[in-house]
Short mmCIF file of C-alpha atoms in Angstrom, two decimals:
data_model
loop_
_atom_site.label_atom_id
_atom_site.label_comp_id
_atom_site.label_asym_id
_atom_site.label_seq_id
_atom_site.Cartn_x
_atom_site.Cartn_y
_atom_site.Cartn_z
CA UNK A 1 9.48 24.19 -19.07
CA UNK A 2 6.53 25.29 -17.20
CA UNK A 3 6.30 27.41 -14.09
CA UNK A 4 5.02 25.19 -11.01
CA UNK A 5 3.29 26.50 -8.06
CA UNK A 6 4.45 23.66 -5.77
CA UNK A 7 7.39 21.28 -6.15
CA UNK A 8 7.26 17.91 -4.52
CA UNK A 9 10.45 16.00 -3.96
CA UNK A 10 9.88 12.17 -4.41
CA UNK A 11 13.27 11.30 -5.06
CA UNK A 12 14.30 7.73 -4.02
CA UNK A 13 10.57 6.83 -2.76
CA UNK A 14 9.01 3.54 -4.54
CA UNK A 15 5.81 2.55 -5.65
CA UNK A 16 3.08 3.61 -4.29
CA UNK A 17 4.42 6.75 -2.38
CA UNK A 18 5.12 9.00 -5.15
CA UNK A 19 1.64 8.79 -6.09
CA UNK A 20 0.29 9.05 -2.62
CA UNK A 21 2.52 12.04 -1.98
CA UNK A 22 1.33 13.58 -5.16
CA UNK A 23 -2.29 12.98 -4.20
CA UNK A 24 -1.71 15.05 -0.82
CA UNK A 25 -0.11 17.56 -2.48
CA UNK A 26 -2.50 18.24 -5.04
CA UNK A 27 -5.28 18.35 -2.52
CA UNK A 28 -3.49 21.36 -1.25
CA UNK A 29 -3.74 23.33 -4.53
CA UNK A 30 -6.50 25.35 -5.81
CA UNK A 31 -8.02 24.33 -9.43
CA UNK A 32 -5.69 25.27 -12.41
CA UNK A 33 -2.52 25.24 -10.30
CA UNK A 34 0.45 23.37 -11.26
CA UNK A 35 2.40 20.71 -9.42
CA UNK A 36 6.00 19.55 -10.43
CA UNK A 37 7.24 16.26 -9.12
CA UNK A 38 10.65 14.88 -9.27
CA UNK A 39 10.66 11.24 -8.85
CA UNK A 40 13.38 8.32 -9.55
CA UNK A 41 11.28 5.40 -9.43
CA UNK A 42 10.97 4.31 -13.28
CA UNK A 43 7.69 2.81 -12.70
CA UNK A 44 6.49 6.43 -12.06
CA UNK A 45 6.06 7.24 -15.60
CA UNK A 46 3.04 4.74 -16.28
CA UNK A 47 1.94 5.37 -12.64
CA UNK A 48 1.65 9.28 -13.13
CA UNK A 49 -0.05 8.59 -16.83
CA UNK A 50 -2.91 6.58 -14.98
CA UNK A 51 -3.01 8.57 -11.99
CA UNK A 52 -3.66 11.64 -14.34
CA UNK A 53 -6.18 9.59 -16.49
CA UNK A 54 -8.02 8.27 -13.35
CA UNK A 55 -8.40 11.59 -11.60
CA UNK A 56 -8.82 14.12 -14.25
CA UNK A 57 -5.70 16.04 -13.12
CA UNK A 58 -3.92 16.66 -16.44
CA UNK A 59 -0.29 15.48 -16.99
CA UNK A 60 0.78 18.77 -18.84
CA UNK A 61 4.20 17.51 -19.26
CA UNK A 62 6.93 14.84 -18.39
CA UNK A 63 10.49 14.37 -19.07
CA UNK A 64 13.54 12.36 -18.01
CA UNK A 65 16.47 14.42 -16.95
CA UNK A 66 19.97 12.56 -15.82
CA UNK A 67 17.75 9.65 -14.42
CA UNK A 68 15.25 11.72 -12.90
CA UNK A 69 11.52 11.73 -13.93
CA UNK A 70 10.03 15.27 -13.74
CA UNK A 71 6.30 15.35 -13.85
CA UNK A 72 3.84 18.65 -14.25
CA UNK A 73 0.34 17.99 -13.33
CA UNK A 74 -2.09 20.59 -13.13
CA UNK A 75 -4.94 20.39 -10.67
CA UNK A 76 -8.51 20.00 -12.20
CA UNK B 211 -19.94 10.12 -12.10
CA UNK B 212 -20.34 7.71 -9.38
CA UNK B 213 -17.73 6.67 -6.96
CA UNK B 214 -15.77 3.47 -7.66
CA UNK B 215 -15.35 1.12 -4.97
CA UNK B 216 -12.50 -1.55 -4.04
CA UNK B 217 -13.31 -4.58 -1.67
CA UNK B 218 -10.10 -6.46 -0.46
CA UNK B 219 -9.94 -9.66 1.92
CA UNK B 220 -6.51 -9.75 3.50
CA UNK B 221 -5.91 -13.14 4.76
CA UNK B 222 -2.10 -13.24 4.98
CA UNK B 223 -0.31 -12.04 8.36
CA UNK B 224 3.58 -11.92 7.12
CA UNK B 225 5.62 -9.12 6.49
CA UNK B 226 5.71 -9.47 2.54
CA UNK B 227 1.85 -10.36 2.27
CA UNK B 228 1.09 -7.52 4.30
CA UNK B 229 1.91 -5.14 1.54
CA UNK B 230 -0.41 -5.88 -1.09
CA UNK B 231 -3.75 -4.85 0.65
CA UNK B 232 -2.07 -1.52 1.84
CA UNK B 233 -0.50 -0.63 -1.48
CA UNK B 234 -3.71 -1.38 -3.47
CA UNK B 235 -5.96 0.25 -0.91
CA UNK B 236 -3.88 3.38 -0.70
CA UNK B 237 -3.55 3.73 -4.32
CA UNK B 238 -6.94 3.25 -5.08
CA UNK B 239 -8.19 5.94 -2.33
CA UNK B 240 -5.62 8.07 -4.08
CA UNK B 241 -7.54 7.60 -7.25
CA UNK B 242 -10.80 8.38 -5.66
CA UNK B 243 -12.06 4.70 -4.89
CA UNK B 244 -13.96 4.22 -1.96
CA UNK B 245 -12.11 1.31 -0.17
CA UNK B 246 -12.94 -1.53 2.32
CA UNK B 247 -10.66 -4.06 3.69
CA UNK B 248 -11.89 -7.11 5.36
CA UNK B 249 -9.14 -8.82 7.45
CA UNK B 250 -9.60 -12.55 8.37
CA UNK B 251 -7.61 -15.21 9.59
CA UNK B 252 -3.93 -14.23 9.75
CA UNK B 253 -4.73 -11.23 7.66
CA UNK B 254 -5.88 -10.03 11.62
CA UNK B 255 -2.26 -9.58 12.50
CA UNK B 256 -1.86 -6.53 10.03
CA UNK B 257 -4.45 -4.66 12.58
CA UNK B 258 -2.16 -5.07 15.39
CA UNK B 259 -0.95 -1.59 16.66
CA UNK B 260 2.37 -3.02 16.68
CA UNK B 261 3.50 -4.61 13.51
CA UNK B 262 7.03 -5.20 14.42
CA UNK B 263 6.25 -8.99 14.95
CA UNK B 264 5.41 -9.75 11.34
CA UNK B 265 7.96 -11.87 9.93
CA UNK B 266 8.97 -13.30 6.34
CA UNK B 267 10.16 -17.18 6.17
CA UNK B 268 12.11 -18.73 3.26
CA UNK B 269 10.70 -22.16 4.50
CA UNK B 270 8.18 -23.24 2.08
CA UNK B 271 9.03 -20.36 -0.22
CA UNK B 272 11.55 -21.68 -2.94
CA UNK B 273 10.71 -18.28 -5.09
CA UNK B 274 12.35 -16.06 -2.31
CA UNK B 275 15.43 -14.85 -3.55
CA UNK B 276 18.44 -15.36 -1.33
CA UNK B 277 22.14 -13.89 -1.30
CA UNK B 278 23.32 -17.43 -1.76
CA UNK B 279 21.88 -20.42 -2.90
CA UNK B 280 20.74 -22.51 0.23
CA UNK B 281 19.29 -25.88 0.42
CA UNK B 282 16.02 -26.28 1.52
CA UNK B 283 16.83 -28.14 4.91
CA UNK B 284 18.97 -25.21 6.04
CA UNK B 285 15.58 -22.90 6.04
CA UNK B 286 14.48 -25.10 9.57
CA UNK B 287 17.66 -23.89 11.11
CA UNK B 288 16.93 -21.70 14.39
CA UNK B 289 17.48 -17.88 13.34
CA UNK B 290 16.83 -18.48 9.80
CA UNK B 291 13.26 -16.42 9.69
CA UNK B 292 15.05 -13.79 11.78
CA UNK B 293 17.50 -13.26 9.00
CA UNK B 294 15.32 -13.21 6.13
CA UNK B 295 12.95 -11.07 7.89
CA UNK B 296 15.70 -8.45 8.81
CA UNK B 297 17.29 -8.94 5.14
CA UNK B 298 13.96 -7.91 3.88
CA UNK B 299 13.39 -5.17 6.18
CA UNK B 300 16.84 -3.69 5.30
CA UNK B 301 16.34 -4.09 1.49
CA UNK B 302 13.31 -2.43 1.60
CA UNK B 303 14.39 0.43 3.28
CA UNK B 304 17.37 1.21 0.93
CA UNK B 305 15.03 0.80 -2.02
CA UNK B 306 12.68 3.75 -0.71
CA UNK B 307 9.81 1.10 0.03
CA UNK B 308 7.14 2.20 2.78
CA UNK B 309 7.13 0.31 5.84
CA UNK B 310 3.70 -1.51 6.22
CA UNK B 311 3.08 0.92 9.28
CA UNK B 312 3.46 4.07 7.18
CA UNK B 313 1.11 2.43 4.33
CA UNK B 314 -1.28 1.31 6.83
CA UNK B 315 -1.27 5.07 8.16
CA UNK B 316 -1.74 6.29 4.80
CA UNK B 317 -4.70 4.12 4.20
CA UNK B 318 -6.24 5.29 7.43
CA UNK B 319 -5.69 8.94 6.42
CA UNK B 320 -7.31 8.25 3.27
CA UNK B 321 -10.58 6.77 5.02
CA UNK B 322 -10.05 3.25 3.97
CA UNK B 323 -12.67 1.15 6.04
CA UNK B 324 -11.16 -1.69 7.99
CA UNK B 325 -13.09 -4.84 9.16
CA UNK B 326 -12.15 -7.58 11.22
CA UNK B 327 -13.53 -10.75 11.08
CA UNK B 328 -15.45 -11.52 14.24
CA UNK B 329 -15.45 -15.18 13.67
CA UNK B 330 -11.51 -15.37 13.44
CA UNK B 331 -10.99 -12.65 16.16
CA UNK B 332 -12.86 -15.20 18.40
CA UNK B 333 -11.40 -18.32 17.04
CA UNK B 334 -7.72 -17.20 17.48
CA UNK B 335 -8.65 -15.19 20.80
CA UNK B 336 -7.54 -11.58 19.42
CA UNK B 337 -7.42 -9.13 21.99
CA UNK B 338 -9.21 -6.16 19.68
CA UNK B 339 -7.53 -3.58 22.42
CA UNK B 340 -4.31 -4.63 20.64
CA UNK B 341 -5.88 -3.38 17.24
CA UNK B 342 -5.35 0.28 15.89
CA UNK B 343 -8.72 2.20 16.26
CA UNK B 344 -11.27 2.57 14.11
CA UNK B 345 -11.78 -0.92 13.36
CA UNK B 346 -15.05 -2.44 12.77
CA UNK B 347 -16.05 -6.07 13.52
CA UNK B 348 -18.17 -7.95 11.16
CA UNK B 349 -19.01 -11.09 9.41
CA UNK B 350 -19.13 -12.29 5.87
CA UNK B 351 -22.61 -10.68 5.31
CA UNK B 352 -20.89 -7.28 6.07
CA UNK B 353 -18.02 -8.04 3.57
CA UNK B 354 -20.65 -8.76 0.77
CA UNK B 355 -22.76 -5.23 1.68
CA UNK B 356 -19.82 -3.42 0.47
CA UNK B 357 -18.23 -6.13 -2.30
CA UNK B 358 -21.72 -6.48 -3.89
CA UNK B 359 -21.51 -2.87 -5.28
CA UNK B 360 -17.94 -2.90 -5.56
CA UNK B 361 -16.16 -2.52 -9.20
CA UNK B 362 -13.18 -4.47 -7.96
CA UNK B 363 -12.91 -7.26 -5.24
CA UNK B 364 -9.66 -8.83 -4.43
CA UNK B 365 -8.90 -11.86 -2.27
CA UNK B 366 -4.93 -11.56 -1.07
#
């Protein structure tokens, strides 16, 4: 798996909090750095794809492990 | 690329209907939209500093899920509204849904512009001192100034 520069724990949070926290965390990164997000909201999968498309921050990888959703987003 | 714009009219002042304007506004802001919400009629309740007075009522809302089926007539009994409100609040907390106050705070942090409708503020004799800071007052024309150049406009 990818190496992240920062990790965001979004477990237990529901829409739209995972996206809002991600936006905030990404704003603190430098261009090219990678944020790892761990979420438990199944709706997050579609939302993170949409977030990435609309903000130009690339969704490098996502996976589901033991009911948790892991996303790696690289800041544009 | 020009910044996208979202204009929302918020007209409802119940605990449940307070959510859509703030969820959509905060999310759009996170996606890079410039956002404005025009609060009118009962939607003005959403601007009060203290939001703990917002309630949800099972009365006249047959779609509201209840733990046990209840005849409509029971919804008018004293305490039913309070019961429904506390049930919804505890359910939201258990499911990790943000409080309205938190979502509104995130909107303000993201510089969502909030406009209170002057006519309905006067009509219902709202005291603007009860509102959170940073609220502008305006009328329908003020709404269209922004909505006219928006990509998305919603009436909630």
